[in-house]
Short mmCIF file of C-alpha atoms and ligand atoms in Angstrom, two decimals:
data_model
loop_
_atom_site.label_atom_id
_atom_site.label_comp_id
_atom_site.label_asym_id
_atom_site.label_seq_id
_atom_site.Cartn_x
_atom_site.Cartn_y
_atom_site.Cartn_z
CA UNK A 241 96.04 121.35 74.34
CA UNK A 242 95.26 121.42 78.14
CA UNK A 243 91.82 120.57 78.99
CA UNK A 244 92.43 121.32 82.64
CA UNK A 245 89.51 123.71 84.25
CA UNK A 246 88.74 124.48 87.88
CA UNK A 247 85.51 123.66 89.15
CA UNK A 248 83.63 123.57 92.23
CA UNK A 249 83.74 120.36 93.60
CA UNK A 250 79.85 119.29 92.59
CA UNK A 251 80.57 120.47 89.39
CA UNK A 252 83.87 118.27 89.19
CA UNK A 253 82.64 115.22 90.37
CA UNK A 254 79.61 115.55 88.44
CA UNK A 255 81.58 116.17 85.61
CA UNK A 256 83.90 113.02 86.24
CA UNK A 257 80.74 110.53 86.34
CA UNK A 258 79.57 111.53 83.24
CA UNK A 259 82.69 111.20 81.38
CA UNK A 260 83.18 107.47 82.95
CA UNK A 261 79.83 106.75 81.97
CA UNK A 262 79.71 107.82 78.65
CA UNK A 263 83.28 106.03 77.68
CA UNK A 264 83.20 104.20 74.90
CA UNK A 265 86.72 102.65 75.76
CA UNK A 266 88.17 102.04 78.87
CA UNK A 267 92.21 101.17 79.64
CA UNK A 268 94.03 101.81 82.42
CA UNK A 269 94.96 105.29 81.77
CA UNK A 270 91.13 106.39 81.38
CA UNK A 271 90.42 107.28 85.03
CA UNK A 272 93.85 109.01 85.86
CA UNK A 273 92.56 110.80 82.50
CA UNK A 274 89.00 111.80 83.39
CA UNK A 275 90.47 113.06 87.07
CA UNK A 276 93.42 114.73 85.90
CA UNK A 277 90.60 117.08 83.29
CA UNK A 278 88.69 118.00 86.50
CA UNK A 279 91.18 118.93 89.01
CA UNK A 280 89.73 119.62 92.56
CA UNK A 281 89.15 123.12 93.34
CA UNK A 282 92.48 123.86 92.03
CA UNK A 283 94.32 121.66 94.62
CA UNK A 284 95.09 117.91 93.88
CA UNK A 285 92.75 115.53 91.94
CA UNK A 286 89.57 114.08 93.47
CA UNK A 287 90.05 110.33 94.39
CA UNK A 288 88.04 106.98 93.75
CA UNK A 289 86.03 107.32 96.87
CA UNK A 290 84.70 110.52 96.94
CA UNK A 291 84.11 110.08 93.01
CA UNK A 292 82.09 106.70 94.12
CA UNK A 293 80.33 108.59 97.12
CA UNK A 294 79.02 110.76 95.01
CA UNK A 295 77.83 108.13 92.28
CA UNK A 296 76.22 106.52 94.67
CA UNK A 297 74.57 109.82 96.29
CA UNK A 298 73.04 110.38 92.70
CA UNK A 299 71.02 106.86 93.57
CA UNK A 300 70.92 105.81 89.68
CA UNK A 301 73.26 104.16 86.84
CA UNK A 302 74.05 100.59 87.12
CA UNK A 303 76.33 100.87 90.22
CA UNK A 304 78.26 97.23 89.26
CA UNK A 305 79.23 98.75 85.91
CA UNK A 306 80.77 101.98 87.09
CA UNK A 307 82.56 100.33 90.15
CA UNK A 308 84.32 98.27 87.74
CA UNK A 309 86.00 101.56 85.64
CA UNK A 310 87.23 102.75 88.93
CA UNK A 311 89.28 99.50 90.36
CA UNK A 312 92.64 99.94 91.38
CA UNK A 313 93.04 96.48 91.03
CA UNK A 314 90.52 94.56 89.43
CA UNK A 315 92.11 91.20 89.84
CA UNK A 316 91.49 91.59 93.61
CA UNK A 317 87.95 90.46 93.56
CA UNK A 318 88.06 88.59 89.78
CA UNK A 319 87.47 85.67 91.10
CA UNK A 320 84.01 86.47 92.83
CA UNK A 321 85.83 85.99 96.11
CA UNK A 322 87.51 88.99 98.25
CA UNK A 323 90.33 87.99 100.31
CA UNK A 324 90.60 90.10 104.00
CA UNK A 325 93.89 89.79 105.58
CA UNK A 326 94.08 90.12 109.48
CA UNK A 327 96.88 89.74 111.92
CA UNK A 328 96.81 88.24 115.49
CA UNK A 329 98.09 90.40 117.96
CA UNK A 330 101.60 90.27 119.15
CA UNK A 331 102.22 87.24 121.48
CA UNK A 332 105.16 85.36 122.88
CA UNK A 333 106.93 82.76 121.53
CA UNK A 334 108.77 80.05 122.41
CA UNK A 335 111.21 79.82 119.65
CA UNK A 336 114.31 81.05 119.29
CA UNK A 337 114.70 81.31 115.78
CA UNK A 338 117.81 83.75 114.58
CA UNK A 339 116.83 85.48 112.30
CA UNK A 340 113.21 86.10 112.95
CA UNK A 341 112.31 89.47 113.09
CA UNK A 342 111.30 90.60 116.80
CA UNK A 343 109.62 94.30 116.30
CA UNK A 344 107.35 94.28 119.64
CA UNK A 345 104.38 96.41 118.14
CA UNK A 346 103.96 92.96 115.76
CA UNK A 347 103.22 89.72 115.92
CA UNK A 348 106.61 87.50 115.97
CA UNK A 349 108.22 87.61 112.39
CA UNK A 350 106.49 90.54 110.94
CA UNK A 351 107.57 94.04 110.46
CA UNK A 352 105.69 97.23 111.21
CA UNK A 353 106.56 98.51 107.39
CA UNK A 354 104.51 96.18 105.77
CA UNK A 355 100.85 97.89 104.49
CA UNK A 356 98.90 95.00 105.89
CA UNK A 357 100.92 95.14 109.39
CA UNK A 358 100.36 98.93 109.74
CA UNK A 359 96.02 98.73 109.34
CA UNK A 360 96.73 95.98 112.07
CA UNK A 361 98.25 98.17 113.93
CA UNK A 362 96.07 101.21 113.72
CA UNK A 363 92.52 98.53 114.18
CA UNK A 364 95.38 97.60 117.58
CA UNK A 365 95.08 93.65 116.12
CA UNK A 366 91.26 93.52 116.97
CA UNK A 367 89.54 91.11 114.42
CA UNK A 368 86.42 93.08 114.34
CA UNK A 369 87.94 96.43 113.57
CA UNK A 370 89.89 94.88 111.22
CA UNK A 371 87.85 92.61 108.66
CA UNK A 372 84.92 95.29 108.95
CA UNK A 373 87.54 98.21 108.40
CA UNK A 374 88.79 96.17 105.25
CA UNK A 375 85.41 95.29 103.82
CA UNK A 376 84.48 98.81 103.78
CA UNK A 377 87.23 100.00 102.24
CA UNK A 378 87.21 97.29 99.51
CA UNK A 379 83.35 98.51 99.19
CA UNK A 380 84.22 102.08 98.71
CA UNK A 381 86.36 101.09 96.30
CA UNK A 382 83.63 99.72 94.67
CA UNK A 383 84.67 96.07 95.05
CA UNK A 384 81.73 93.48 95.54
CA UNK A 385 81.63 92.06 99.35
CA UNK A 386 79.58 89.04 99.33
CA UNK A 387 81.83 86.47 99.03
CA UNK A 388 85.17 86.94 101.03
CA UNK A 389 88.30 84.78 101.87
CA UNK A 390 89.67 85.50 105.35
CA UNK A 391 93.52 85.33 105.46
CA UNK A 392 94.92 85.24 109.24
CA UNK A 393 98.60 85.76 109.74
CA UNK A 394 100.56 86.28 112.77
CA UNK A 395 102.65 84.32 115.39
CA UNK A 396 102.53 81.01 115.22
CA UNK A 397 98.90 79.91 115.35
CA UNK A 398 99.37 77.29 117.81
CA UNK A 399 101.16 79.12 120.19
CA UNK A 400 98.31 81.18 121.02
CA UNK A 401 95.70 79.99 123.66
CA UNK A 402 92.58 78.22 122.71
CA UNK A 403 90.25 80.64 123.77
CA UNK A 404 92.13 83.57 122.16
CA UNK A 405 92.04 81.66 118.32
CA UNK A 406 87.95 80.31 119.10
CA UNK A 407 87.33 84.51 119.69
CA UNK A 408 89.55 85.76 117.09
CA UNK A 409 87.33 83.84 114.49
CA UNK A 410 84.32 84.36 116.34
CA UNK A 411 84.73 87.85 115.63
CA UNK A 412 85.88 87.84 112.36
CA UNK A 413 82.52 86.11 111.65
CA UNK A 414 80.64 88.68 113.45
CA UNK A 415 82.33 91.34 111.45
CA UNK A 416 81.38 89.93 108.31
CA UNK A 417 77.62 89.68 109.64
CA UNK A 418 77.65 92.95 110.92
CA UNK A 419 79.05 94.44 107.96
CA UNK A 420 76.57 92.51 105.57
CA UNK A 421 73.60 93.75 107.81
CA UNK A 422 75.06 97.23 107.99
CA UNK A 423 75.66 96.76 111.65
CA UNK A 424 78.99 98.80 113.03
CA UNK A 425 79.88 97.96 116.38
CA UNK A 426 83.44 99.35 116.18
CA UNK A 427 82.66 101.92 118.95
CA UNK A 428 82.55 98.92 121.21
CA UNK A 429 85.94 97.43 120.74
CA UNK A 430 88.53 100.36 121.29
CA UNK A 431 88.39 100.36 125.42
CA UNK A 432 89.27 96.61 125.52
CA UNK A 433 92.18 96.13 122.74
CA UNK A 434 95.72 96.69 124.54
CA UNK A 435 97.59 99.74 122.62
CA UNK A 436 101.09 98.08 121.41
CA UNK A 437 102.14 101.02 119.71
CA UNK A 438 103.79 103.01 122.80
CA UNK A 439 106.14 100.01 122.57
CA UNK A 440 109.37 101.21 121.17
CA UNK A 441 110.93 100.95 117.72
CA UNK A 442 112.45 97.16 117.35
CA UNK A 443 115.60 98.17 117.49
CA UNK A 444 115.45 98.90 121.01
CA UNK A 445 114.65 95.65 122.17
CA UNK A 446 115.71 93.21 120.02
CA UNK A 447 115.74 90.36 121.24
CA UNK A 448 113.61 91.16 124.05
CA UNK A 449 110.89 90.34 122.68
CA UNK A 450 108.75 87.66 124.63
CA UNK A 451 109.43 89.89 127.91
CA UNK A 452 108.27 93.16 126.39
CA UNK A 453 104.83 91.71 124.24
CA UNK A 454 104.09 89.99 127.47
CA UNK A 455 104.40 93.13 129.55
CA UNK A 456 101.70 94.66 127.35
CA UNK A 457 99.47 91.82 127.48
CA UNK A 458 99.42 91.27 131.38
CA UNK A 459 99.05 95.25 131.98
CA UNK A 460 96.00 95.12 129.64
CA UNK A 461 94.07 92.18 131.41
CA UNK A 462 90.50 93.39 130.64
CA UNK A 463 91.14 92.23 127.36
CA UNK A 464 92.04 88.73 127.75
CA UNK A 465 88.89 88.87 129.73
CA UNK A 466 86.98 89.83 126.56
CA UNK A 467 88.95 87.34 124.50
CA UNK A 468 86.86 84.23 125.01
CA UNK A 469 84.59 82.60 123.49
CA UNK A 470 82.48 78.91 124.30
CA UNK A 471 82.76 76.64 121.48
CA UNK A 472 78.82 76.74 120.83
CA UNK A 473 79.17 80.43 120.16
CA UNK A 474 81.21 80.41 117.70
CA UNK A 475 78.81 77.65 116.07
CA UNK A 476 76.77 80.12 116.32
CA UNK A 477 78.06 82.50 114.74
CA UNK A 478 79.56 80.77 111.98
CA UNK A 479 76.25 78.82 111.14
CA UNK A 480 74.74 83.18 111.10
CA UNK A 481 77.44 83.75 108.55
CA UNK A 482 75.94 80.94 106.53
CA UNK A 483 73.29 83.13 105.26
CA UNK A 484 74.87 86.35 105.81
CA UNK A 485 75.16 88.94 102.92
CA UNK A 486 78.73 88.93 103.78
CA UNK A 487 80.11 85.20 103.39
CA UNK A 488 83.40 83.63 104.29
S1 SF4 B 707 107.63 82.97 114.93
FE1 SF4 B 707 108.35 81.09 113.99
S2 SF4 B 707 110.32 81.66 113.10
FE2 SF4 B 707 109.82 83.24 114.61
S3 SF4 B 707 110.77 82.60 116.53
FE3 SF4 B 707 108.68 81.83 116.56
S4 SF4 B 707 108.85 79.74 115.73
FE4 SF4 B 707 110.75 80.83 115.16
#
């Protein structure tokens, strides 16, 4: 028998919530369930986030306990501890490794396919946009975001100037502050971060690598203007993130 029924989308979501709530027994199957008995006006299913949006718009129910029905992935944040993955932004380097990959909208080794490369790409490598951009999609997901692990990949670490790695983590820390404090200061980073997606596809210039990332980063000087940061500030800001409701 086909439960299916088109509602409006109130009545849907509503709907949706009550029958995660009231389940006595929960597998993996149960949400895809639930969603696929209250289609969405008729076109597609309604999705975790706007089924937690409106959860949370209803301002009761034990918001921990529902969260946890509708992880993807559970095991993500098991362990108490959320781990945000950034990537440094694509930078010369001086090896000359084979067979490591040289796509010029990435760091060195890394390919624009990869999920993790692409939200680099779209946040254009900027710490900020990226660690607060994560944690508030791992909150709409209803994931917990005290406690977090921050994971940076990229080039080779050293190869990058001091002052660039001091502000990359300087700003990762102020993104976690921010985001604990419901601060968003994302509107202030776009105008500075160099665009290295008008670079072409990989193929193009392989092997051209240093010449072309280095193009990009001397025609966008006002951002290695922004990209410092004195030792004592980031002291600062780390020591902030000490009692921040967003820790690393
Ligand atoms: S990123 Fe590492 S593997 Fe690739 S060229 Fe540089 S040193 Fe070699």
């Amino acid at each position: 028998m086909n439960h299916a029924c088109t509602t409006t989308s109130d009545e849907g979501l509503e709907a949706i919530i009550e029958e995660i709530l009231a389940s006595e027994s929960w597998d993996e199957a149960s949400l895809d369930r639930i969603q696929r008995r209250h289609p969405k006006d008729g076109r597609g299913f309604f999705n975790k986030r706007e089924i937690l949006a409106r959860f949370r718009a209803r301002g009761r129910g034990d918001e921990a306990l529902f969260s946890e029905r509708l992880r993807t992935c559970p095991t993500r944040s098991v362990s108490g501890v959320l781990p945000v993955t950034v990537l440094t932004k694509p930078f010369p380097c001086p090896g000359r490794c084979v067979f490591c990959p040289s796509d010029v909208r990435m760091p060195k080794s890394y390919l624009s396919n990869e999920a993790v490369c692409q939200r680099a790409e779209a946040n254009r490598f900027d710490p900020y946009l990226q660690a607060w951009g994560r944690l508030q999609a791992y909150r709409d997901m209803g994931h917990p975001t005290e406690k977090v692990e921050l994971i940076v990949l990229g080039g080779t670490w050293s190869h990058y100037p001091v002052d660039y790695r001091r502000w990359f983590v300087k700003r990762l820390f102020e993104a976690l502050n921010d985001f604990g404090a419901g601060r968003d200061r994302r509107d202030a980073v776009l105008r500075f971060a160099p665009d290295f997606r008008r670079e072409a596809a990989a193929e193009a210039v392989r092997g051209k690598y240093n010449r072309h990332v280095g193009r990009v980063l001397r025609e966008a000087r006002e951002s290695a203007a922004w990209e410092r940061c004195a030792p004592s500030e980031l002291e600062r800001v780390q020591r902030e993130n000490e009692g921040a409701v967003s820790r690393c």
